[in-house]
């Protein structure tokens, strides 16, 4: 029975999942080819490994490890400050390449995407695997990045395929061969199934993805909720999740955090970080036309001890000017003099569409409309001249250079000044094949 295919159709749909390998570190190696083949780590400014190249991973270095631990494991590791602007630009270029091949591309994260290839075999005169290989080669050739690719008949299976061979792998799973790939895949490694659910399934003798896929529908419906029923269908080759081409707008919450070094006990500086967190979170909320009903703020001490408080708003909003007073109240409740803090964070929760907000008799509608026009102008200026072109005074200390010593190093791209540029007028593009 275990040799029977789960699907009788090889290609009812063609979905590709692409995952950049060690993305941040790979971007650094692409910008500076002299780093290729060497153990590269990003995250110097935080003192925590944000990403590690495969050469660094070979030593046992993992994301989240402290930089000091990484140095002990691999003394010759090249440790760099993170350059998120460059990583974002690489991400944009990856998605641009994907859209050359298919108009339906879902930007799942900064370094991951799903691509709907259904119906494109006629256009490219070849099978889905060949189309995917061409996309993979194009990204590597034009950007100097290694990517792993999976192709199958559902999003979950495409994700399984992309993880099958890393780095630089290409795995194609036709419908009739699904069972071969699921047989050795631990249930806890299936996309969408967490530790608690996998522990529960193991009590019923379900240890692999194939064990789960072969369970009858009645068992799944009785014991699991809708999301896991959908994963069960996807593993069986029944496509439930479409490739979503539109930008995501259905956020349940939006969070923004910031780690700074050295740790600080300066009340004004720590609040400035929190104020900037709030501004960043509100910028994203306004971009998606959302407003928050609750705010959660936290302060993390030098010893990694967290203190948090949840604040309920009198009305939904995404305007920092309206939220700054309650943010200050929450901050003063959490902040303790004499303590050193290393990071701050803000979570906007209970998000609702801006258009659905109903005003009460006690709301000053005229004032709210004026504030909306002000922030519309702020957002327009930011789109033209850069984020935080206009900012709240309380956030100003957070915009100064914070890191001291070698952890204050700035990214290589920002050190290079082209003819006609200066430190204030600098083109924000990565410098490829830079020779120094």
CSV table of C-alpha atoms in Angstrom, one decimal:
chain,number,residue,atom,x,y,z
A,1,UNK,CA,0.0,0.0,0.0
A,2,UNK,CA,2.8,2.4,0.8
A,3,UNK,CA,4.0,2.2,-2.8
A,4,UNK,CA,0.7,3.5,-4.1
A,5,UNK,CA,0.8,7.1,-5.4
A,6,UNK,CA,-1.2,9.7,-3.5
A,7,UNK,CA,-2.2,11.4,-6.7
A,8,UNK,CA,-3.1,9.9,-10.1
A,9,UNK,CA,-2.3,13.2,-11.9
A,10,UNK,CA,1.3,14.2,-12.4
A,11,UNK,CA,0.7,17.9,-13.1
A,12,UNK,CA,-2.8,19.3,-12.5
A,13,UNK,CA,-0.9,22.5,-11.5
A,14,UNK,CA,2.7,23.6,-11.4
A,15,UNK,CA,3.9,25.6,-8.4
A,16,UNK,CA,7.5,26.6,-7.7
A,17,UNK,CA,9.0,27.6,-4.3
A,18,UNK,CA,12.3,29.4,-4.3
A,19,UNK,CA,14.4,29.9,-1.2
A,20,UNK,CA,17.6,31.9,-1.3
A,21,UNK,CA,20.5,30.1,0.5
A,22,UNK,CA,22.0,31.9,3.5
A,23,UNK,CA,20.5,35.0,2.0
A,24,UNK,CA,22.1,37.9,4.0
A,25,UNK,CA,25.6,36.2,3.9
A,26,UNK,CA,25.2,35.4,0.2
A,27,UNK,CA,24.4,39.1,-0.6
A,28,UNK,CA,27.6,40.1,1.1
A,29,UNK,CA,29.6,37.5,-0.9
A,30,UNK,CA,27.9,38.8,-4.1
A,31,UNK,CA,28.8,42.4,-3.4
A,32,UNK,CA,32.3,41.5,-2.4
A,33,UNK,CA,33.5,38.4,-4.4
A,34,UNK,CA,36.6,38.1,-2.3
A,35,UNK,CA,34.3,36.8,0.5
A,36,UNK,CA,33.1,33.8,-1.6
A,37,UNK,CA,34.1,30.5,-0.3
A,38,UNK,CA,34.9,31.9,3.2
A,39,UNK,CA,32.9,31.7,6.5
A,40,UNK,CA,30.9,34.9,6.5
A,41,UNK,CA,28.6,36.0,9.4
A,42,UNK,CA,26.3,39.0,9.5
A,43,UNK,CA,25.0,40.7,12.7
A,44,UNK,CA,28.1,42.3,14.1
A,45,UNK,CA,26.2,45.4,15.1
A,46,UNK,CA,23.9,43.4,17.4
A,47,UNK,CA,26.5,40.9,18.7
A,48,UNK,CA,24.2,38.1,17.5
A,49,UNK,CA,24.5,36.0,14.3
A,50,UNK,CA,21.8,37.1,11.9
A,51,UNK,CA,23.0,34.9,9.1
A,52,UNK,CA,25.9,32.6,8.3
A,53,UNK,CA,27.2,31.4,5.0
A,54,UNK,CA,27.3,27.7,4.3
A,55,UNK,CA,31.0,27.8,4.9
A,56,UNK,CA,30.3,29.2,8.4
A,57,UNK,CA,27.5,26.7,9.0
A,58,UNK,CA,29.9,23.9,8.3
A,59,UNK,CA,31.6,24.8,11.6
A,60,UNK,CA,28.3,24.5,13.5
A,61,UNK,CA,27.5,28.3,13.5
A,62,UNK,CA,23.8,28.9,13.7
A,63,UNK,CA,21.5,31.9,13.6
A,64,UNK,CA,20.8,33.4,17.0
A,65,UNK,CA,24.2,32.4,18.4
A,66,UNK,CA,26.3,35.2,20.0
A,67,UNK,CA,29.1,36.5,17.9
A,68,UNK,CA,31.6,35.7,20.7
A,69,UNK,CA,30.5,32.0,20.6
A,70,UNK,CA,30.8,32.0,16.8
A,71,UNK,CA,34.4,33.4,17.1
A,72,UNK,CA,35.3,30.5,19.4
A,73,UNK,CA,33.9,27.9,17.0
A,74,UNK,CA,35.4,29.6,13.9
A,75,UNK,CA,38.3,32.0,14.7
A,76,UNK,CA,38.7,32.9,11.0
A,77,UNK,CA,35.1,33.8,10.5
A,78,UNK,CA,34.5,37.2,8.7
A,79,UNK,CA,32.0,39.1,10.8
A,80,UNK,CA,30.1,41.9,9.1
A,81,UNK,CA,27.5,44.5,10.2
A,82,UNK,CA,24.1,43.8,8.6
A,83,UNK,CA,23.2,45.9,5.6
A,84,UNK,CA,19.5,45.5,5.3
A,85,UNK,CA,19.2,48.1,2.5
A,86,UNK,CA,21.3,46.0,0.3
A,87,UNK,CA,19.5,42.8,1.2
A,88,UNK,CA,16.2,44.5,0.3
A,89,UNK,CA,17.5,45.6,-3.1
A,90,UNK,CA,18.7,42.0,-3.8
A,91,UNK,CA,15.2,40.8,-2.8
A,92,UNK,CA,13.5,43.2,-5.2
A,93,UNK,CA,15.7,42.0,-8.0
A,94,UNK,CA,14.9,38.4,-7.3
A,95,UNK,CA,11.2,39.1,-7.5
A,96,UNK,CA,11.7,41.1,-10.7
A,97,UNK,CA,13.4,38.1,-12.3
A,98,UNK,CA,10.6,35.8,-11.2
A,99,UNK,CA,8.0,38.1,-12.8
A,100,UNK,CA,9.8,37.8,-16.1
A,101,UNK,CA,8.8,34.2,-16.2
A,102,UNK,CA,5.4,34.3,-14.6
A,103,UNK,CA,2.9,37.1,-13.8
A,104,UNK,CA,1.8,35.3,-10.6
A,105,UNK,CA,4.4,35.6,-7.9
A,106,UNK,CA,3.8,35.6,-4.2
A,107,UNK,CA,6.5,37.4,-2.1
A,108,UNK,CA,6.4,35.1,0.9
A,109,UNK,CA,9.4,36.8,2.7
A,110,UNK,CA,12.5,38.8,1.8
A,111,UNK,CA,14.2,35.6,0.5
A,112,UNK,CA,11.3,33.3,-0.4
A,113,UNK,CA,8.6,33.2,-3.1
A,114,UNK,CA,6.0,31.0,-4.6
A,115,UNK,CA,5.6,31.1,-8.4
A,116,UNK,CA,2.6,29.7,-10.3
A,117,UNK,CA,3.9,28.0,-13.4
A,118,UNK,CA,0.6,26.4,-14.4
A,119,UNK,CA,0.1,26.6,-18.2
A,120,UNK,CA,3.6,28.0,-19.0
A,121,UNK,CA,5.0,24.8,-20.5
A,122,UNK,CA,3.6,25.8,-23.9
A,123,UNK,CA,5.2,29.2,-23.7
A,124,UNK,CA,8.6,28.0,-22.8
A,125,UNK,CA,8.5,24.8,-24.8
A,126,UNK,CA,9.5,22.6,-21.9
A,127,UNK,CA,8.5,20.9,-18.6
A,128,UNK,CA,8.1,22.7,-15.3
A,129,UNK,CA,11.4,21.4,-14.1
A,130,UNK,CA,13.2,22.9,-17.1
A,131,UNK,CA,11.5,26.3,-16.5
A,132,UNK,CA,12.5,26.3,-12.9
A,133,UNK,CA,16.1,25.4,-13.8
A,134,UNK,CA,16.2,28.4,-16.2
A,135,UNK,CA,14.9,30.7,-13.4
A,136,UNK,CA,17.5,29.4,-11.0
A,137,UNK,CA,20.3,29.9,-13.5
A,138,UNK,CA,19.1,33.4,-14.3
A,139,UNK,CA,19.2,34.5,-10.6
A,140,UNK,CA,22.6,33.0,-10.1
A,141,UNK,CA,24.0,34.5,-13.2
A,142,UNK,CA,22.6,38.0,-12.7
A,143,UNK,CA,22.8,38.4,-9.0
A,144,UNK,CA,25.6,35.9,-8.0
A,145,UNK,CA,23.2,34.3,-5.4
A,146,UNK,CA,22.6,30.6,-4.7
A,147,UNK,CA,18.9,29.6,-4.5
A,148,UNK,CA,17.2,26.3,-3.8
A,149,UNK,CA,14.1,25.5,-5.9
A,150,UNK,CA,11.3,23.1,-5.5
A,151,UNK,CA,8.5,22.3,-8.0
A,152,UNK,CA,5.3,20.3,-7.4
A,153,UNK,CA,1.5,20.4,-7.6
A,154,UNK,CA,0.8,22.3,-4.3
A,155,UNK,CA,2.5,25.0,-2.2
A,156,UNK,CA,3.2,22.7,0.7
A,157,UNK,CA,4.8,20.1,-1.6
A,158,UNK,CA,6.8,22.8,-3.4
A,159,UNK,CA,8.1,23.8,-0.1
A,160,UNK,CA,9.0,20.2,0.7
A,161,UNK,CA,10.8,20.0,-2.6
A,162,UNK,CA,12.9,23.2,-2.1
A,163,UNK,CA,14.1,21.9,1.3
A,164,UNK,CA,15.0,18.5,-0.2
A,165,UNK,CA,18.4,19.6,-1.6
A,166,UNK,CA,20.2,22.6,-0.1
A,167,UNK,CA,22.1,24.6,-1.1
A,168,UNK,CA,21.6,25.3,-4.8
A,169,UNK,CA,19.2,22.3,-5.2
A,170,UNK,CA,16.5,21.7,-7.7
A,171,UNK,CA,13.8,19.1,-6.8
A,172,UNK,CA,10.8,18.3,-8.9
A,173,UNK,CA,7.9,16.3,-7.4
A,174,UNK,CA,5.3,15.1,-9.9
A,175,UNK,CA,1.9,14.1,-8.4
A,176,UNK,CA,2.6,10.4,-9.0
A,177,UNK,CA,5.9,10.5,-7.0
A,178,UNK,CA,4.7,12.4,-3.9
A,179,UNK,CA,4.8,9.3,-1.6
A,180,UNK,CA,8.6,8.7,-2.3
A,181,UNK,CA,9.4,12.2,-0.9
A,182,UNK,CA,7.1,12.1,2.0
A,183,UNK,CA,8.2,8.7,3.3
A,184,UNK,CA,11.3,10.0,5.0
A,185,UNK,CA,10.1,13.5,5.9
A,186,UNK,CA,9.6,13.8,9.7
A,187,UNK,CA,6.1,15.2,10.5
A,188,UNK,CA,7.6,18.1,12.5
A,189,UNK,CA,9.4,19.3,9.4
A,190,UNK,CA,6.2,19.8,7.4
A,191,UNK,CA,5.4,23.5,6.7
A,192,UNK,CA,2.5,24.5,8.9
A,193,UNK,CA,2.9,21.8,11.5
A,194,UNK,CA,4.5,22.9,14.7
A,195,UNK,CA,6.0,21.1,17.7
A,196,UNK,CA,2.7,20.7,19.6
A,197,UNK,CA,0.8,19.3,16.7
A,198,UNK,CA,3.6,16.9,15.7
A,199,UNK,CA,3.8,15.7,19.3
A,200,UNK,CA,0.0,15.1,19.2
A,201,UNK,CA,0.2,13.2,15.9
A,202,UNK,CA,3.0,11.0,17.1
A,203,UNK,CA,0.7,9.6,19.8
A,204,UNK,CA,-1.4,8.2,16.9
A,205,UNK,CA,1.6,6.6,15.2
A,206,UNK,CA,2.1,9.4,12.7
A,207,UNK,CA,5.8,10.1,12.5
A,208,UNK,CA,6.3,11.0,8.8
A,209,UNK,CA,4.6,13.3,6.3
A,210,UNK,CA,3.5,10.1,4.5
A,211,UNK,CA,1.9,8.7,7.6
A,212,UNK,CA,-0.1,11.8,7.9
A,213,UNK,CA,-1.1,12.0,4.2
A,214,UNK,CA,-2.3,8.4,4.3
A,215,UNK,CA,-4.6,8.9,7.3
A,216,UNK,CA,-8.3,9.0,6.4
A,217,UNK,CA,-10.3,12.2,6.2
A,218,UNK,CA,-12.4,11.3,9.1
A,219,UNK,CA,-9.5,11.1,11.5
A,220,UNK,CA,-8.1,14.4,10.3
A,221,UNK,CA,-11.5,16.3,10.6
A,222,UNK,CA,-12.2,14.8,14.0
A,223,UNK,CA,-8.8,15.5,15.6
A,224,UNK,CA,-7.4,18.6,13.9
A,225,UNK,CA,-8.5,22.1,13.0
A,226,UNK,CA,-9.1,23.5,9.6
A,227,UNK,CA,-5.5,24.7,8.9
A,228,UNK,CA,-4.1,21.1,9.4
A,229,UNK,CA,-6.9,19.6,7.3
A,230,UNK,CA,-5.7,22.0,4.5
A,231,UNK,CA,-2.1,20.9,5.0
A,232,UNK,CA,-3.3,17.3,4.8
A,233,UNK,CA,-5.0,18.0,1.5
A,234,UNK,CA,-1.9,19.8,0.1
A,235,UNK,CA,0.3,16.8,1.0
A,236,UNK,CA,-2.0,14.6,-0.9
A,237,UNK,CA,-1.6,16.8,-4.0
A,238,UNK,CA,-4.9,18.7,-3.7
A,239,UNK,CA,-4.0,22.3,-4.1
A,240,UNK,CA,-5.8,24.4,-1.4
A,241,UNK,CA,-3.5,27.4,-1.1
A,242,UNK,CA,-3.4,29.7,-4.2
A,243,UNK,CA,-0.3,31.6,-5.1
A,244,UNK,CA,-1.3,35.1,-3.9
A,245,UNK,CA,-0.1,37.8,-6.3
A,246,UNK,CA,-1.4,40.8,-4.4
A,247,UNK,CA,0.4,42.4,-1.5
A,248,UNK,CA,-0.6,41.1,1.9
A,249,UNK,CA,-3.1,43.2,3.8
A,250,UNK,CA,-4.6,40.7,6.4
A,251,UNK,CA,-2.1,41.2,9.2
A,252,UNK,CA,-3.3,40.2,12.7
A,253,UNK,CA,-0.5,42.2,14.3
A,254,UNK,CA,2.5,44.3,13.3
A,255,UNK,CA,5.7,44.3,15.4
A,256,UNK,CA,8.9,46.4,15.2
A,257,UNK,CA,11.9,45.8,17.5
A,258,UNK,CA,15.4,47.3,17.7
A,259,UNK,CA,18.5,46.1,19.4
A,260,UNK,CA,21.2,48.7,20.2
A,261,UNK,CA,24.7,48.5,21.6
A,262,UNK,CA,26.1,49.3,24.0
A,263,UNK,CA,23.1,48.7,26.4
A,264,UNK,CA,21.8,52.0,27.7
A,265,UNK,CA,20.1,53.3,30.8
A,266,UNK,CA,19.5,56.7,29.4
A,267,UNK,CA,15.8,57.3,29.7
A,268,UNK,CA,15.6,59.7,26.7
A,269,UNK,CA,17.6,57.4,24.5
A,270,UNK,CA,15.7,54.2,25.4
A,271,UNK,CA,12.3,56.0,24.9
A,272,UNK,CA,13.6,57.3,21.5
A,273,UNK,CA,14.1,53.7,20.4
A,274,UNK,CA,10.6,52.8,21.5
A,275,UNK,CA,9.2,55.9,19.8
A,276,UNK,CA,10.9,54.9,16.5
A,277,UNK,CA,9.5,51.4,16.9
A,278,UNK,CA,6.0,52.9,17.1
A,279,UNK,CA,6.6,55.1,14.0
A,280,UNK,CA,7.9,52.1,12.0
A,281,UNK,CA,5.0,49.9,13.0
A,282,UNK,CA,2.5,52.7,12.2
A,283,UNK,CA,4.1,53.3,8.8
A,284,UNK,CA,3.5,49.7,7.9
A,285,UNK,CA,-0.1,49.8,9.2
A,286,UNK,CA,-0.9,52.9,7.2
A,287,UNK,CA,0.6,51.3,4.1
A,288,UNK,CA,-1.9,48.4,4.4
A,289,UNK,CA,-4.7,50.7,5.5
A,290,UNK,CA,-5.0,49.2,9.0
A,291,UNK,CA,-5.4,50.6,12.4
A,292,UNK,CA,-4.6,49.2,15.9
A,293,UNK,CA,-6.9,48.7,18.9
A,294,UNK,CA,-4.2,47.6,21.3
A,295,UNK,CA,-0.4,48.3,21.7
A,296,UNK,CA,2.0,45.9,23.4
A,297,UNK,CA,5.4,47.4,24.3
A,298,UNK,CA,8.4,45.7,25.8
A,299,UNK,CA,11.9,46.6,27.1
A,300,UNK,CA,14.7,44.0,27.2
A,301,UNK,CA,17.4,44.4,29.8
A,302,UNK,CA,21.1,43.7,29.3
A,303,UNK,CA,20.6,40.3,30.9
A,304,UNK,CA,17.9,39.5,28.4
A,305,UNK,CA,15.1,39.8,30.9
A,306,UNK,CA,11.9,41.2,29.3
A,307,UNK,CA,9.2,43.4,30.8
A,308,UNK,CA,6.1,44.1,28.8
A,309,UNK,CA,2.7,45.8,29.1
A,310,UNK,CA,-0.4,45.8,27.0
A,311,UNK,CA,-2.3,49.0,26.4
A,312,UNK,CA,-5.9,49.3,25.1
A,313,UNK,CA,-6.7,52.3,22.9
A,314,UNK,CA,-9.8,54.4,23.2
A,315,UNK,CA,-10.2,54.1,19.4
A,316,UNK,CA,-8.3,52.4,16.6
A,317,UNK,CA,-5.5,54.4,15.1
A,318,UNK,CA,-2.2,54.2,13.2
A,319,UNK,CA,-1.1,57.8,13.9
A,320,UNK,CA,1.9,58.1,16.3
A,321,UNK,CA,0.9,61.5,17.4
A,322,UNK,CA,-2.3,60.0,18.9
A,323,UNK,CA,-0.5,57.1,20.4
A,324,UNK,CA,2.6,58.8,21.8
A,325,UNK,CA,1.1,59.8,25.2
A,326,UNK,CA,-0.1,56.3,26.0
A,327,UNK,CA,3.3,54.9,24.8
A,328,UNK,CA,5.0,57.2,27.3
A,329,UNK,CA,2.7,56.0,30.1
A,330,UNK,CA,3.5,52.4,29.2
A,331,UNK,CA,7.3,53.2,29.0
A,332,UNK,CA,7.3,54.8,32.4
A,333,UNK,CA,5.6,51.8,33.9
A,334,UNK,CA,8.3,49.5,32.5
A,335,UNK,CA,11.4,51.6,32.8
A,336,UNK,CA,13.6,51.3,35.9
A,337,UNK,CA,16.4,53.7,36.6
A,338,UNK,CA,19.7,52.0,37.1
A,339,UNK,CA,18.9,49.2,34.6
A,340,UNK,CA,20.6,48.8,31.3
A,341,UNK,CA,18.5,48.1,28.3
A,342,UNK,CA,19.6,46.4,25.0
A,343,UNK,CA,16.4,46.4,22.9
A,344,UNK,CA,12.9,47.7,22.7
A,345,UNK,CA,9.8,46.6,20.8
A,346,UNK,CA,6.2,47.7,19.9
A,347,UNK,CA,3.4,45.4,18.7
A,348,UNK,CA,0.3,46.9,17.1
A,349,UNK,CA,-2.5,44.4,17.7
A,350,UNK,CA,-6.3,44.1,17.2
A,351,UNK,CA,-5.8,45.5,13.7
A,352,UNK,CA,-8.9,46.4,11.6
A,353,UNK,CA,-9.3,47.9,8.1
A,354,UNK,CA,-9.1,51.6,8.4
A,355,UNK,CA,-12.3,51.9,6.3
A,356,UNK,CA,-14.3,49.9,8.9
A,357,UNK,CA,-13.7,52.3,11.8
A,358,UNK,CA,-16.9,53.9,13.1
A,359,UNK,CA,-16.6,57.1,15.1
A,360,UNK,CA,-18.5,57.8,18.3
A,361,UNK,CA,-20.2,60.9,19.4
A,362,UNK,CA,-17.2,61.7,21.6
A,363,UNK,CA,-14.6,61.6,18.7
A,364,UNK,CA,-13.4,64.8,17.2
A,365,UNK,CA,-13.9,63.9,13.6
A,366,UNK,CA,-12.5,67.1,12.3
A,367,UNK,CA,-9.3,66.6,14.2
A,368,UNK,CA,-8.9,63.0,13.1
A,369,UNK,CA,-9.4,64.1,9.4
A,370,UNK,CA,-6.7,66.7,9.8
A,371,UNK,CA,-4.3,64.2,11.3
A,372,UNK,CA,-5.0,61.8,8.4
A,373,UNK,CA,-4.0,64.6,5.9
A,374,UNK,CA,-0.8,65.3,7.9
A,375,UNK,CA,0.3,61.7,7.9
A,376,UNK,CA,-0.7,61.3,4.2
A,377,UNK,CA,1.8,64.1,3.5
A,378,UNK,CA,4.4,62.5,5.8
A,379,UNK,CA,4.1,59.2,3.9
A,380,UNK,CA,4.4,61.0,0.6
A,381,UNK,CA,7.5,62.8,1.7
A,382,UNK,CA,9.0,59.5,2.9
A,383,UNK,CA,8.3,57.8,-0.4
A,384,UNK,CA,10.1,60.6,-2.3
A,385,UNK,CA,13.0,61.3,0.1
A,386,UNK,CA,13.4,58.2,2.2
A,387,UNK,CA,12.0,56.7,5.4
A,388,UNK,CA,11.8,59.0,8.5
A,389,UNK,CA,12.3,62.2,6.4
A,390,UNK,CA,9.8,63.6,8.8
A,391,UNK,CA,10.0,62.1,12.3
A,392,UNK,CA,8.8,62.8,15.8
A,393,UNK,CA,11.2,64.8,18.1
A,394,UNK,CA,11.0,62.0,20.6
A,395,UNK,CA,12.6,59.6,18.1
A,396,UNK,CA,15.5,61.9,17.1
A,397,UNK,CA,18.1,60.3,19.5
A,398,UNK,CA,17.4,56.9,18.0
A,399,UNK,CA,18.5,58.2,14.5
A,400,UNK,CA,22.0,58.9,15.7
A,401,UNK,CA,24.8,56.3,15.2
A,402,UNK,CA,24.5,54.1,18.2
A,403,UNK,CA,27.1,51.4,18.1
A,404,UNK,CA,30.6,52.0,19.5
A,405,UNK,CA,33.9,50.2,18.8
A,406,UNK,CA,34.2,47.6,16.1
A,407,UNK,CA,30.5,46.8,16.5
A,408,UNK,CA,29.8,50.3,15.1
A,409,UNK,CA,31.3,49.4,11.7
A,410,UNK,CA,29.1,50.5,8.8
A,411,UNK,CA,28.3,48.3,5.8
A,412,UNK,CA,30.9,48.2,3.0
A,413,UNK,CA,28.5,49.6,0.5
A,414,UNK,CA,28.0,52.8,2.6
A,415,UNK,CA,31.7,53.4,2.8
A,416,UNK,CA,32.1,53.6,-1.0
A,417,UNK,CA,31.5,57.1,-2.4
A,418,UNK,CA,31.1,57.6,-6.1
A,419,UNK,CA,32.2,60.6,-8.0
A,420,UNK,CA,29.7,63.4,-7.4
A,421,UNK,CA,28.4,61.9,-4.1
A,422,UNK,CA,29.0,62.8,-0.5
A,423,UNK,CA,28.0,61.3,2.8
A,424,UNK,CA,24.6,63.0,2.7
A,425,UNK,CA,23.9,62.4,-0.9
A,426,UNK,CA,24.6,58.8,-1.5
A,427,UNK,CA,23.1,56.3,-4.0
A,428,UNK,CA,21.5,53.5,-2.2
A,429,UNK,CA,22.5,50.6,-4.4
A,430,UNK,CA,24.8,47.6,-3.8
A,431,UNK,CA,28.2,47.8,-5.5
A,432,UNK,CA,28.7,44.6,-7.4
A,433,UNK,CA,32.2,43.1,-7.9
A,434,UNK,CA,33.7,45.8,-5.8
A,435,UNK,CA,37.5,45.8,-5.7
A,436,UNK,CA,39.2,47.3,-2.7
